[in-house]
Tab-separated table of C-alpha atoms in Angstrom:
chain	number	residue	atom	x	y	z
A	156	ARG	CA	58.709	137.261	155.771
A	157	ASP	CA	60.295	134.703	153.512
A	158	GLN	CA	57.122	132.582	153.430
A	159	GLN	CA	55.770	132.319	149.885
A	160	TYR	CA	52.127	133.417	149.420
A	161	LEU	CA	49.905	133.800	146.399
A	162	LEU	CA	47.676	136.872	146.400
A	163	PRO	CA	43.981	136.113	145.835
A	164	PRO	CA	43.128	136.182	142.117
A	165	SER	CA	40.490	138.891	142.613
A	166	MET	CA	40.937	142.284	144.247
A	167	ARG	CA	37.457	141.826	145.719
A	168	GLU	CA	39.044	139.314	148.090
A	169	TRP	CA	41.761	141.684	149.314
A	170	LEU	CA	39.398	143.571	151.636
A	171	PRO	CA	36.035	142.620	153.167
A	172	ALA	CA	32.904	143.780	151.373
A	173	ASP	CA	31.997	146.218	154.179
A	174	ASP	CA	35.213	148.238	153.852
A	175	PRO	CA	34.389	151.906	153.098
A	176	VAL	CA	36.604	151.975	149.999
A	177	TRP	CA	34.076	149.862	148.085
A	178	LEU	CA	31.296	152.290	148.985
A	179	VAL	CA	33.314	155.258	147.692
A	180	ILE	CA	34.104	153.434	144.436
A	181	ASP	CA	30.422	152.607	143.896
A	182	ALA	CA	29.271	156.106	144.866
A	183	VAL	CA	31.624	157.787	142.386
A	184	ALA	CA	30.547	155.325	139.699
A	185	GLY	CA	26.988	156.569	140.238
A	186	LEU	CA	27.912	160.220	139.652
A	187	ASP	CA	27.571	161.903	136.291
A	188	THR	CA	31.204	162.501	135.277
A	189	LYS	CA	30.712	163.186	131.554
A	190	LYS	CA	32.464	166.557	131.873
A	191	LEU	CA	35.558	164.804	133.214
A	192	HIS	CA	35.410	162.126	130.523
A	193	ALA	CA	35.305	164.840	127.848
A	194	ARG	CA	38.801	165.892	128.930
A	195	ARG	CA	40.220	162.377	128.767
A	196	SER	CA	42.652	161.433	126.028
A	197	VAL	CA	41.484	158.178	124.393
A	198	GLY	CA	43.285	158.249	121.044
A	199	GLY	CA	46.122	159.766	119.099
A	200	VAL	CA	49.763	159.669	120.107
A	201	GLY	CA	50.664	157.989	123.378
A	202	ARG	CA	48.711	155.792	125.735
A	203	ALA	CA	45.079	156.419	126.654
A	204	GLY	CA	44.464	158.674	129.612
A	205	TYR	CA	43.662	157.234	133.023
A	206	HIS	CA	39.997	156.667	133.775
A	207	PRO	CA	38.541	159.895	135.271
A	208	ASP	CA	36.338	157.988	137.729
A	209	MET	CA	39.395	156.217	139.095
A	210	LEU	CA	41.321	159.483	139.532
A	211	LEU	CA	38.309	161.181	141.154
A	212	THR	CA	37.891	158.263	143.561
A	213	LEU	CA	41.600	158.470	144.371
A	214	LEU	CA	41.361	162.179	145.236
A	215	ILE	CA	38.231	161.706	147.362
A	216	TRP	CA	39.658	158.744	149.281
A	217	GLY	CA	42.974	160.507	149.780
A	218	TRP	CA	41.276	163.678	151.054
A	219	ALA	CA	39.193	161.665	153.511
A	220	GLN	CA	42.427	160.157	154.867
A	221	GLY	CA	44.101	163.570	155.127
A	222	GLN	CA	46.331	162.946	152.090
A	223	ARG	CA	46.424	165.794	149.532
A	224	SER	CA	49.988	165.605	148.241
A	225	SER	CA	50.143	164.173	144.702
A	226	ARG	CA	53.503	162.530	145.426
A	227	LYS	CA	52.204	160.860	148.595
A	228	LEU	CA	49.141	159.613	146.722
A	229	GLU	CA	51.419	158.056	144.090
A	230	ARG	CA	53.448	156.275	146.803
A	231	LEU	CA	50.308	155.060	148.542
A	232	CYS	CA	49.043	153.562	145.266
A	233	HIS	CA	52.097	151.268	145.449
A	234	ARG	CA	52.033	150.558	149.194
A	235	ASP	CA	48.489	150.806	150.575
A	236	ILE	CA	45.996	148.128	149.640
A	237	THR	CA	42.976	150.480	149.530
A	238	TYR	CA	44.739	152.803	147.083
A	239	ARG	CA	45.904	149.817	145.004
A	240	ILE	CA	42.297	148.657	144.758
A	241	ILE	CA	41.140	152.117	143.661
A	242	CYS	CA	43.682	152.361	140.825
A	243	ALA	CA	43.276	148.637	139.980
A	244	GLY	CA	47.044	148.213	139.839
A	245	ASP	CA	47.458	150.897	137.143
A	246	VAL	CA	49.305	153.470	139.253
A	247	PRO	CA	49.178	157.087	137.988
A	248	ASP	CA	52.242	159.255	138.569
A	249	HIS	CA	52.108	162.412	140.648
A	250	VAL	CA	52.114	164.672	137.582
A	251	THR	CA	48.958	162.991	136.261
A	252	ILE	CA	47.279	163.327	139.666
A	253	SER	CA	48.245	167.005	139.915
A	254	ARG	CA	46.988	167.800	136.410
A	255	PHE	CA	43.710	165.994	137.027
A	256	ARG	CA	43.244	167.942	140.259
A	257	ALA	CA	43.567	171.188	138.281
A	258	GLU	CA	41.102	169.980	135.613
A	259	CYS	CA	38.673	168.808	138.281
A	260	ALA	CA	38.399	172.390	139.575
A	261	GLU	CA	36.153	173.241	136.615
A	262	VAL	CA	33.499	170.642	137.469
A	263	VAL	CA	33.768	170.246	141.253
A	264	GLU	CA	30.732	172.473	141.945
A	265	ASP	CA	28.567	170.223	139.751
A	266	LEU	CA	29.886	167.132	141.568
A	267	PHE	CA	29.189	168.803	144.920
A	268	THR	CA	25.550	169.344	143.884
A	269	GLN	CA	25.223	165.702	142.832
A	270	VAL	CA	26.496	164.511	146.217
A	271	LEU	CA	23.993	166.846	147.925
A	272	MET	CA	21.210	165.215	145.907
A	273	LEU	CA	22.561	161.793	146.895
A	274	CYS	CA	22.374	162.790	150.568
A	275	ALA	CA	18.786	163.980	150.069
A	276	ARG	CA	17.766	160.703	148.390
A	277	VAL	CA	18.952	158.680	151.389
A	278	GLY	CA	16.909	160.843	153.782
A	279	MET	CA	19.615	163.223	155.023
A	280	VAL	CA	19.929	167.053	155.093
A	281	GLU	CA	17.652	168.398	157.843
A	282	LEU	CA	16.925	171.993	156.846
A	283	GLY	CA	14.808	173.068	159.809
A	284	VAL	CA	17.843	174.670	161.449
A	285	VAL	CA	21.015	175.513	159.511
A	286	ALA	CA	24.068	177.474	160.630
A	287	LEU	CA	26.468	179.782	158.808
A	288	ASP	CA	30.085	180.218	159.857
A	289	GLY	CA	33.464	181.040	158.380
A	290	VAL	CA	37.013	179.787	158.798
A	291	LYS	CA	40.331	181.279	157.700
A	292	ILE	CA	42.495	178.827	155.734
A	293	ALA	CA	46.043	179.670	154.713
A	294	SER	CA	46.866	180.058	151.045
A	295	ASN	CA	49.852	178.480	149.321
A	296	ALA	CA	51.815	181.670	150.002
A	297	SER	CA	53.788	183.322	152.783
A	298	LEU	CA	52.983	186.431	154.771
A	299	GLY	CA	56.552	187.494	154.058
A	300	ALA	CA	55.761	187.773	150.345
A	301	ASN	CA	53.485	190.794	150.891
A	302	ARG	CA	54.752	194.036	149.406
A	303	THR	CA	53.550	197.606	149.082
A	304	GLU	CA	53.253	199.126	145.613
A	305	ALA	CA	56.823	200.449	145.866
A	306	GLY	CA	58.056	197.034	146.968
A	307	LEU	CA	56.263	195.296	144.096
A	308	ARG	CA	57.762	197.661	141.531
A	309	LYS	CA	61.213	197.095	143.029
A	310	ALA	CA	60.695	193.303	142.878
A	311	LEU	CA	59.488	193.546	139.273
A	312	ALA	CA	62.591	195.531	138.310
A	313	ALA	CA	64.808	192.964	140.063
A	314	GLU	CA	63.030	190.128	138.244
A	315	ALA	CA	63.545	191.872	134.891
A	316	ALA	CA	67.248	192.356	135.674
A	317	ARG	CA	67.587	188.676	136.652
A	318	ALA	CA	65.884	187.527	133.446
A	319	ALA	CA	68.094	189.818	131.343
A	320	ALA	CA	71.223	188.449	133.037
A	321	GLU	CA	70.114	184.852	132.425
A	322	HIS	CA	69.397	185.656	128.776
A	323	ALA	CA	72.915	187.071	128.456
A	324	ASP	CA	74.415	183.976	130.109
A	325	THR	CA	72.422	181.728	127.779
A	326	ASP	CA	73.668	183.628	124.727
A	327	ALA	CA	77.239	183.381	125.943
A	328	ASP	CA	76.915	179.624	126.554
A	329	GLU	CA	75.415	179.063	123.094
A	330	ASP	CA	78.179	181.086	121.465
A	331	THR	CA	80.752	178.979	123.271
A	332	THR	CA	79.021	175.684	122.482
A	333	ASP	CA	77.802	176.234	118.923
A	334	GLY	CA	80.113	178.939	117.656
A	335	ASP	CA	79.275	180.230	114.196
A	336	SER	CA	77.668	176.911	113.257
A	337	GLY	CA	74.795	177.344	115.668
A	338	SER	CA	71.432	177.686	113.991
A	339	GLY	CA	70.461	180.581	116.243
A	340	ASP	CA	66.792	179.636	116.304
A	341	GLN	CA	66.766	177.750	119.616
A	342	LEU	CA	64.567	179.268	122.292
A	343	PRO	CA	66.242	180.224	125.575
A	344	ALA	CA	65.209	178.149	128.555
A	345	GLU	CA	63.229	181.072	129.988
A	346	LEU	CA	61.073	181.219	126.852
A	347	ALA	CA	60.710	177.483	126.503
A	348	GLU	CA	59.526	177.239	130.120
A	349	PRO	CA	58.678	180.815	131.086
A	350	SER	CA	58.727	181.676	134.760
A	351	ILE	CA	55.462	183.029	136.111
A	352	ARG	CA	57.077	185.003	138.941
A	353	ALA	CA	57.134	188.254	136.965
A	354	GLN	CA	53.518	187.720	135.911
A	355	ARG	CA	52.449	187.171	139.512
A	356	ILE	CA	54.143	190.418	140.552
A	357	ALA	CA	52.400	192.238	137.692
A	358	ASP	CA	49.056	190.739	138.782
A	359	ALA	CA	49.691	191.919	142.339
A	360	LEU	CA	50.405	195.438	141.062
A	361	ALA	CA	47.218	195.404	138.986
A	362	GLN	CA	45.196	194.552	142.099
A	363	MET	CA	46.703	197.396	144.124
A	364	PRO	CA	43.776	199.721	145.006
A	365	LYS	CA	43.931	203.278	143.774
A	366	PRO	CA	43.661	205.859	146.577
A	367	ALA	CA	40.152	207.313	146.445
A	368	VAL	CA	40.785	209.719	149.338
A	369	ASP	CA	43.891	211.120	150.978
A	370	PRO	CA	45.281	209.383	154.102
A	371	VAL	CA	44.044	212.128	156.427
A	372	GLU	CA	40.435	211.856	155.256
A	373	ARG	CA	40.580	208.064	155.408
A	374	ALA	CA	41.859	208.162	158.999
A	375	ARG	CA	39.205	210.705	160.028
A	376	SER	CA	36.496	208.535	158.441
A	377	GLU	CA	37.678	205.599	160.543
A	378	VAL	CA	37.408	207.775	163.675
A	379	ARG	CA	33.779	208.586	162.835
A	380	VAL	CA	32.975	204.890	162.377
A	381	ARG	CA	34.657	203.978	165.682
A	382	GLU	CA	32.827	206.790	167.499
A	383	SER	CA	29.497	205.430	166.231
A	384	SER	CA	30.403	201.890	167.309
A	385	TYR	CA	31.489	203.087	170.760
A	386	ALA	CA	28.265	205.058	171.238
A	387	ARG	CA	26.184	202.029	170.244
A	388	VAL	CA	27.770	199.561	172.698
A	389	ALA	CA	27.762	202.177	175.475
A	390	THR	CA	24.025	202.748	174.920
A	391	ILE	CA	23.318	199.008	175.048
A	392	GLN	CA	25.255	198.684	178.319
A	393	GLN	CA	23.419	201.669	179.825
A	394	GLU	CA	20.094	200.057	178.911
A	395	ARG	CA	21.146	196.902	180.766
A	396	ILE	CA	21.977	199.002	183.824
A	397	ASP	CA	18.639	200.827	183.610
A	398	ARG	CA	16.693	197.554	183.452
A	399	TRP	CA	18.405	196.209	186.574
A	400	TYR	CA	16.751	196.543	189.977
A	401	GLN	CA	17.768	195.599	193.511
A	402	GLY	CA	16.812	192.114	194.615
A	403	ARG	CA	16.878	190.690	191.122
A	404	VAL	CA	18.427	187.227	190.810
A	405	GLY	CA	21.800	187.099	189.084
A	406	ARG	CA	24.857	189.255	188.731
A	407	PRO	CA	24.260	193.000	188.266
A	408	PRO	CA	25.598	194.566	185.045
A	409	LYS	CA	28.985	196.241	185.226
A	410	PRO	CA	29.375	200.037	185.034
A	411	ILE	CA	29.787	201.353	181.509
A	412	ASP	CA	33.520	202.000	181.849
A	413	GLU	CA	34.144	198.406	183.033
A	414	ALA	CA	32.032	196.478	180.511
A	415	VAL	CA	34.209	194.377	178.192
A	416	THR	CA	32.474	195.420	174.962
A	417	VAL	CA	32.662	199.105	175.891
A	418	VAL	CA	36.335	198.856	176.892
A	419	GLN	CA	37.184	197.157	173.596
A	420	ALA	CA	35.228	199.728	171.573
A	421	ARG	CA	36.966	202.551	173.435
A	422	ALA	CA	40.390	201.012	172.714
A	423	ARG	CA	39.577	200.786	168.998
A	424	LEU	CA	38.414	204.408	169.022
A	425	ASP	CA	41.579	205.586	170.781
A	426	ALA	CA	43.731	203.725	168.249
A	427	ALA	CA	41.808	205.324	165.367
A	428	ILE	CA	42.293	208.794	166.906
A	429	THR	CA	46.027	208.132	167.222
A	430	ARG	CA	46.260	207.083	163.576
A	431	ALA	CA	44.351	210.194	162.527
A	432	GLU	CA	46.765	212.400	164.488
A	433	GLN	CA	49.715	210.644	162.854
A	434	ALA	CA	48.166	211.164	159.411
A	435	VAL	CA	47.705	214.880	160.042
A	436	ALA	CA	51.292	215.185	161.313
A	437	ALA	CA	52.678	213.262	158.331
A	438	ALA	CA	50.740	215.428	155.862
A	439	ALA	CA	52.043	218.617	157.493
A	440	SER	CA	55.664	217.516	157.840
A	441	ASP	CA	58.432	218.424	155.430
A	442	THR	CA	59.714	214.866	155.253
A	443	GLY	CA	56.833	213.726	153.113
A	444	ALA	CA	56.316	210.682	155.341
A	445	LYS	CA	53.352	208.524	154.404
A	446	LEU	CA	51.251	206.006	156.247
A	447	ASP	CA	51.779	202.351	155.389
A	448	GLY	CA	49.776	201.627	152.273
A	449	PRO	CA	47.943	198.488	151.140
A	450	GLN	CA	49.959	195.387	150.337
A	451	ARG	CA	49.619	192.522	147.870
A	452	ASN	CA	51.233	189.095	147.842
A	453	MET	CA	53.810	188.236	145.161
A	454	THR	CA	53.104	184.488	145.353
A	455	ASP	CA	49.298	184.531	145.410
A	456	PRO	CA	48.101	188.054	144.543
A	457	GLN	CA	44.443	187.182	145.192
A	458	SER	CA	45.032	186.071	148.789
A	459	ARG	CA	44.944	188.539	151.681
A	460	SER	CA	46.356	188.944	155.195
A	461	MET	CA	43.681	187.628	157.571
A	462	PRO	CA	43.487	188.218	161.338
A	463	MET	CA	42.997	185.059	163.382
A	464	ARG	CA	40.774	184.616	166.413
A	465	GLY	CA	42.985	184.730	169.473
A	466	GLY	CA	45.655	186.807	167.756
A	467	GLY	CA	48.056	186.488	164.870
A	468	TRP	CA	47.715	186.676	161.088
A	469	ILE	CA	47.767	184.283	158.155
A	470	GLN	CA	47.981	184.790	154.414
A	471	GLY	CA	44.881	183.091	153.105
A	472	TYR	CA	41.192	183.124	152.300
A	473	ASN	CA	37.931	183.424	154.224
A	474	CYS	CA	35.950	180.207	153.686
A	475	GLN	CA	32.198	180.204	154.364
A	476	ALA	CA	29.870	177.225	154.812
A	477	VAL	CA	26.188	176.696	155.600
A	478	THR	CA	25.670	173.398	157.431
A	479	SER	CA	22.464	171.498	158.185
A	480	SER	CA	21.659	170.235	161.665
A	481	ASP	CA	22.705	166.684	160.664
A	482	GLY	CA	26.154	167.847	159.547
A	483	VAL	CA	25.756	168.158	155.767
A	484	ILE	CA	27.402	171.203	154.154
A	485	ILE	CA	24.820	172.629	151.749
A	486	ALA	CA	26.550	175.805	150.494
A	487	VAL	CA	30.117	177.102	150.360
A	488	GLU	CA	31.982	180.189	149.181
A	489	VAL	CA	35.585	181.416	149.372
A	490	SER	CA	36.391	185.124	149.607
A	491	ASN	CA	39.487	187.250	150.121
A	492	ASN	CA	37.514	189.655	152.327
A	493	PRO	CA	38.562	188.977	155.935
A	494	SER	CA	35.219	190.249	157.294
A	495	ASP	CA	32.276	187.864	157.623
A	496	GLY	CA	29.741	190.691	157.718
A	497	ALA	CA	29.538	191.154	153.959
A	498	MET	CA	28.955	187.433	153.343
A	499	PHE	CA	25.583	186.810	154.995
A	500	VAL	CA	23.238	187.895	152.201
A	501	GLY	CA	25.151	186.027	149.498
A	502	MET	CA	25.455	182.833	151.551
A	503	SER	CA	21.755	183.018	152.431
A	504	LYS	CA	20.889	183.070	148.721
A	505	ARG	CA	23.225	180.150	148.047
A	506	ALA	CA	21.644	178.169	150.872
A	507	VAL	CA	18.128	178.825	149.547
A	508	ALA	CA	19.151	177.660	146.053
A	509	ALA	CA	20.743	174.525	147.529
A	510	ALA	CA	17.610	173.811	149.587
A	511	GLN	CA	15.506	173.862	146.421
A	512	VAL	CA	17.811	171.291	144.805
A	513	ILE	CA	17.770	169.147	147.939
A	514	ASP	CA	13.989	169.211	148.311
A	515	ALA	CA	13.544	168.310	144.633
A	516	ALA	CA	15.786	165.260	145.089
A	517	ARG	CA	14.037	163.894	148.191
A	518	PRO	CA	12.114	160.595	147.987
A	519	GLU	CA	8.464	160.836	147.090
A	520	GLY	CA	6.348	161.745	150.105
A	521	ALA	CA	9.199	163.319	152.062
A	522	ASP	CA	8.690	166.759	153.581
A	523	ALA	CA	10.117	169.613	151.505
A	524	ASN	CA	9.709	172.891	153.368
A	525	GLY	CA	12.987	174.669	152.601
A	526	ILE	CA	15.185	176.297	155.242
A	527	GLY	CA	13.555	177.021	158.587
A	528	VAL	CA	16.051	179.365	160.265
A	529	ILE	CA	19.692	180.384	159.717
A	530	LEU	CA	21.927	180.816	162.777
A	531	ALA	CA	25.008	183.066	162.634
A	532	ASP	CA	27.409	184.622	165.141
A	533	ALA	CA	27.982	188.317	165.815
A	534	GLY	CA	30.509	188.602	162.999
A	535	TYR	CA	27.585	188.701	160.548
A	536	LEU	CA	25.610	191.349	162.434
A	537	SER	CA	24.579	194.291	160.264
A	538	GLU	CA	21.361	196.062	159.436
A	539	GLU	CA	21.537	194.713	155.890
A	540	ALA	CA	21.848	191.125	157.130
A	541	LEU	CA	18.928	191.595	159.540
A	542	THR	CA	16.574	193.228	157.032
A	543	ALA	CA	17.414	191.423	153.766
A	544	GLY	CA	14.900	189.009	152.295
A	545	GLY	CA	15.191	185.261	152.694
A	546	PRO	CA	14.653	182.698	155.460
A	547	ASP	CA	14.189	183.491	159.130
A	548	ARG	CA	17.465	184.159	160.952
A	549	LEU	CA	19.050	184.530	164.369
A	550	ILE	CA	22.238	186.612	164.340
A	551	ALA	CA	24.036	187.154	167.628
A	552	THR	CA	24.313	190.715	168.907
A	553	GLY	CA	27.272	189.900	171.168
A	554	LYS	CA	29.349	187.044	172.535
A	555	SER	CA	27.546	183.786	173.336
A	556	ARG	CA	28.287	183.943	177.044
A	557	GLU	CA	26.798	187.455	177.224
A	558	LEU	CA	23.685	186.318	175.351
A	559	ASN	CA	23.265	183.295	177.612
A	560	ARG	CA	23.697	185.446	180.733
A	561	THR	CA	21.138	187.977	179.511
A	562	ALA	CA	18.632	185.251	178.620
A	563	ARG	CA	19.108	183.712	182.075
A	564	ASP	CA	19.170	186.856	184.194
A	565	GLN	CA	17.075	189.302	182.159
A	566	PRO	CA	14.776	187.220	179.919
A	567	THR	CA	12.298	188.932	177.629
A	568	VAL	CA	8.826	187.840	176.565
A	569	GLY	CA	6.476	188.806	173.798
A	570	PRO	CA	7.285	190.904	170.727
A	571	PRO	CA	9.940	193.653	170.850
A	572	PRO	CA	8.937	197.320	171.218
A	573	SER	CA	7.463	198.820	168.064
A	574	ASP	CA	10.121	201.550	167.909
A	575	ALA	CA	13.069	199.149	168.336
A	576	THR	CA	15.838	199.111	165.729
A	577	PRO	CA	16.602	195.852	163.840
A	578	VAL	CA	19.538	195.174	166.192
A	579	GLU	CA	17.367	195.802	169.266
A	580	GLN	CA	14.658	193.531	167.882
A	581	MET	CA	17.202	190.750	167.397
A	582	ALA	CA	18.629	191.273	170.904
A	583	HIS	CA	15.077	191.074	172.314
A	584	ARG	CA	14.409	187.816	170.468
A	585	LEU	CA	17.715	186.249	171.571
A	586	ALA	CA	16.826	187.020	175.203
A	587	THR	CA	13.599	184.986	175.006
A	588	VAL	CA	13.572	181.379	176.188
A	589	GLU	CA	12.832	180.095	172.676
A	590	GLY	CA	15.384	182.298	170.949
A	591	SER	CA	18.151	181.461	173.408
A	592	ALA	CA	17.529	177.709	173.132
A	593	LEU	CA	17.496	177.905	169.340
A	594	TYR	CA	20.696	179.933	169.072
A	595	ARG	CA	22.581	177.559	171.393
A	596	GLN	CA	22.460	174.983	168.564
A	597	ARG	CA	24.687	177.164	166.358
A	598	SER	CA	28.067	176.192	167.764
A	599	HIS	CA	27.932	172.426	167.313
A	600	ILE	CA	26.231	172.681	163.906
A	601	ALA	CA	28.485	175.326	162.357
A	602	GLU	CA	31.867	174.647	163.937
A	603	THR	CA	32.006	170.838	163.920
A	604	PRO	CA	32.772	170.578	160.161
A	605	PHE	CA	35.627	173.068	160.519
A	606	GLY	CA	37.052	171.202	163.505
A	607	HIS	CA	36.917	167.958	161.506
A	608	ALA	CA	38.655	169.625	158.546
A	609	LYS	CA	41.483	171.182	160.555
A	610	HIS	CA	42.120	168.684	163.328
A	611	ASN	CA	41.130	165.318	161.817
A	612	LEU	CA	42.040	165.854	158.155
A	613	GLY	CA	44.814	168.420	158.631
A	614	PHE	CA	43.219	170.798	156.116
A	615	ARG	CA	44.917	174.013	157.210
A	616	ARG	CA	46.440	175.185	153.919
A	617	PHE	CA	45.376	175.178	150.292
A	618	THR	CA	47.583	173.234	147.890
A	619	SER	CA	47.002	175.552	144.903
A	620	ARG	CA	46.955	179.311	144.303
A	621	GLY	CA	44.295	181.767	143.281
A	622	GLN	CA	40.752	182.320	144.515
A	623	ARG	CA	39.161	180.123	141.834
A	624	ARG	CA	41.308	177.115	142.739
A	625	ALA	CA	40.824	177.785	146.471
A	626	THR	CA	37.046	177.789	145.938
A	627	ALA	CA	37.256	174.495	144.056
A	628	GLU	CA	39.418	172.947	146.786
A	629	PHE	CA	37.105	173.997	149.600
A	630	THR	CA	34.072	172.784	147.616
A	631	PHE	CA	35.860	169.461	147.091
A	632	HIS	CA	36.351	169.220	150.850
A	633	ALA	CA	32.601	169.756	151.371
A	634	LEU	CA	31.833	167.129	148.710
A	635	THR	CA	34.063	164.581	150.454
A	636	GLN	CA	32.662	165.298	153.904
A	637	ASN	CA	29.073	164.944	152.666
A	638	LEU	CA	29.833	161.706	150.837
A	639	PHE	CA	31.374	160.113	153.928
A	640	LYS	CA	28.583	161.503	156.080
A	641	ALA	CA	26.122	159.666	153.855
């Protein structure tokens, strides 16, 4: 350790030419970053701003290594040779990195499109089969910060009282310090650097939905929806039983009351009936008791409580992505609606628009046929999703294991019956040999990018707040994945 060495005179000699960091530097240099340069300070008071291409490369490389903290990136620019090469020895502080990240949110969608075009030019992005899926990612907020309207108003009153007390303390301190000689025109600390906590609470109150119907009618409406759902799954199970005959290969279908989908639908219906009974009792009681109302988050008012697969809840956003069969993310969107069902039509349109950009950027003579088929799981199943315009689609009508068992034990052939509903037509197609084989591609296409994000890169929580910044952050993740895929 005490041996004296001289570093090579050129940074190009610090790492071999085939190290990925050089590729990222060159790739970013080839992007059109004029919108970022327009925000750079190059004159006036103070030093010139850091080069936007360098800061963008730093964020991309850091994200690919699972590093999103501005303070950690600053430390790595001192300690890690790849980060030192990126910043060329001119280390930005964490405040500069954080501010640039916020500014980058305005142009990240344009950069994402440019990287898509880059992937197309090198012969990537196979659009014959694409898959749509969603993942819940936690926001930069806690579940414990959710409040009802009454709770938000109480918190807002407490915040106002705290601010008033601090103003009084500030006045008392200034009187003690300055006495009668004080100029009296100094701003209190709260006004010089105003806290945004009260504003966030006010935003959460503004987003609180106004009751369109009374609790009793809302609960009864839910019962009607659950009754319809229960009748539908019970009918499907009865049809499976009717199609079965003795001597047929495979396991016979379970009785209606034992089928998993029917049992689950019945449990949801029973719970809805219980809530309706409670609503009626609360409305008739003298205590004036009310059902729990909607809640909003004081830290990130635009985020929502999201149920997780396997149980549990997070405070976060629902992130959607359409992925090509060679692992390139071609379209993304971030919503605060926990249900995937309402996202299919919009994501389909985004994917079609992206396919047009990709096909236009392909090398001369390359095939450009647009999207062949979109695969999606049962969370997207709805009559609107099945009948809307756009590319061909396969949307699951149940769990994958049930679909595979039906296709194996009760395969269908030919077109569906002429009087079949859209859901029945899709179930018929998924039970064919071709449809079953095609849908089995969905899992590894759609879920692999999310597994890489969560388990390899540790992307389980957004670093910023608000839906716009969350959208930019998720788009930036897709940009980075596509660039390294290329």
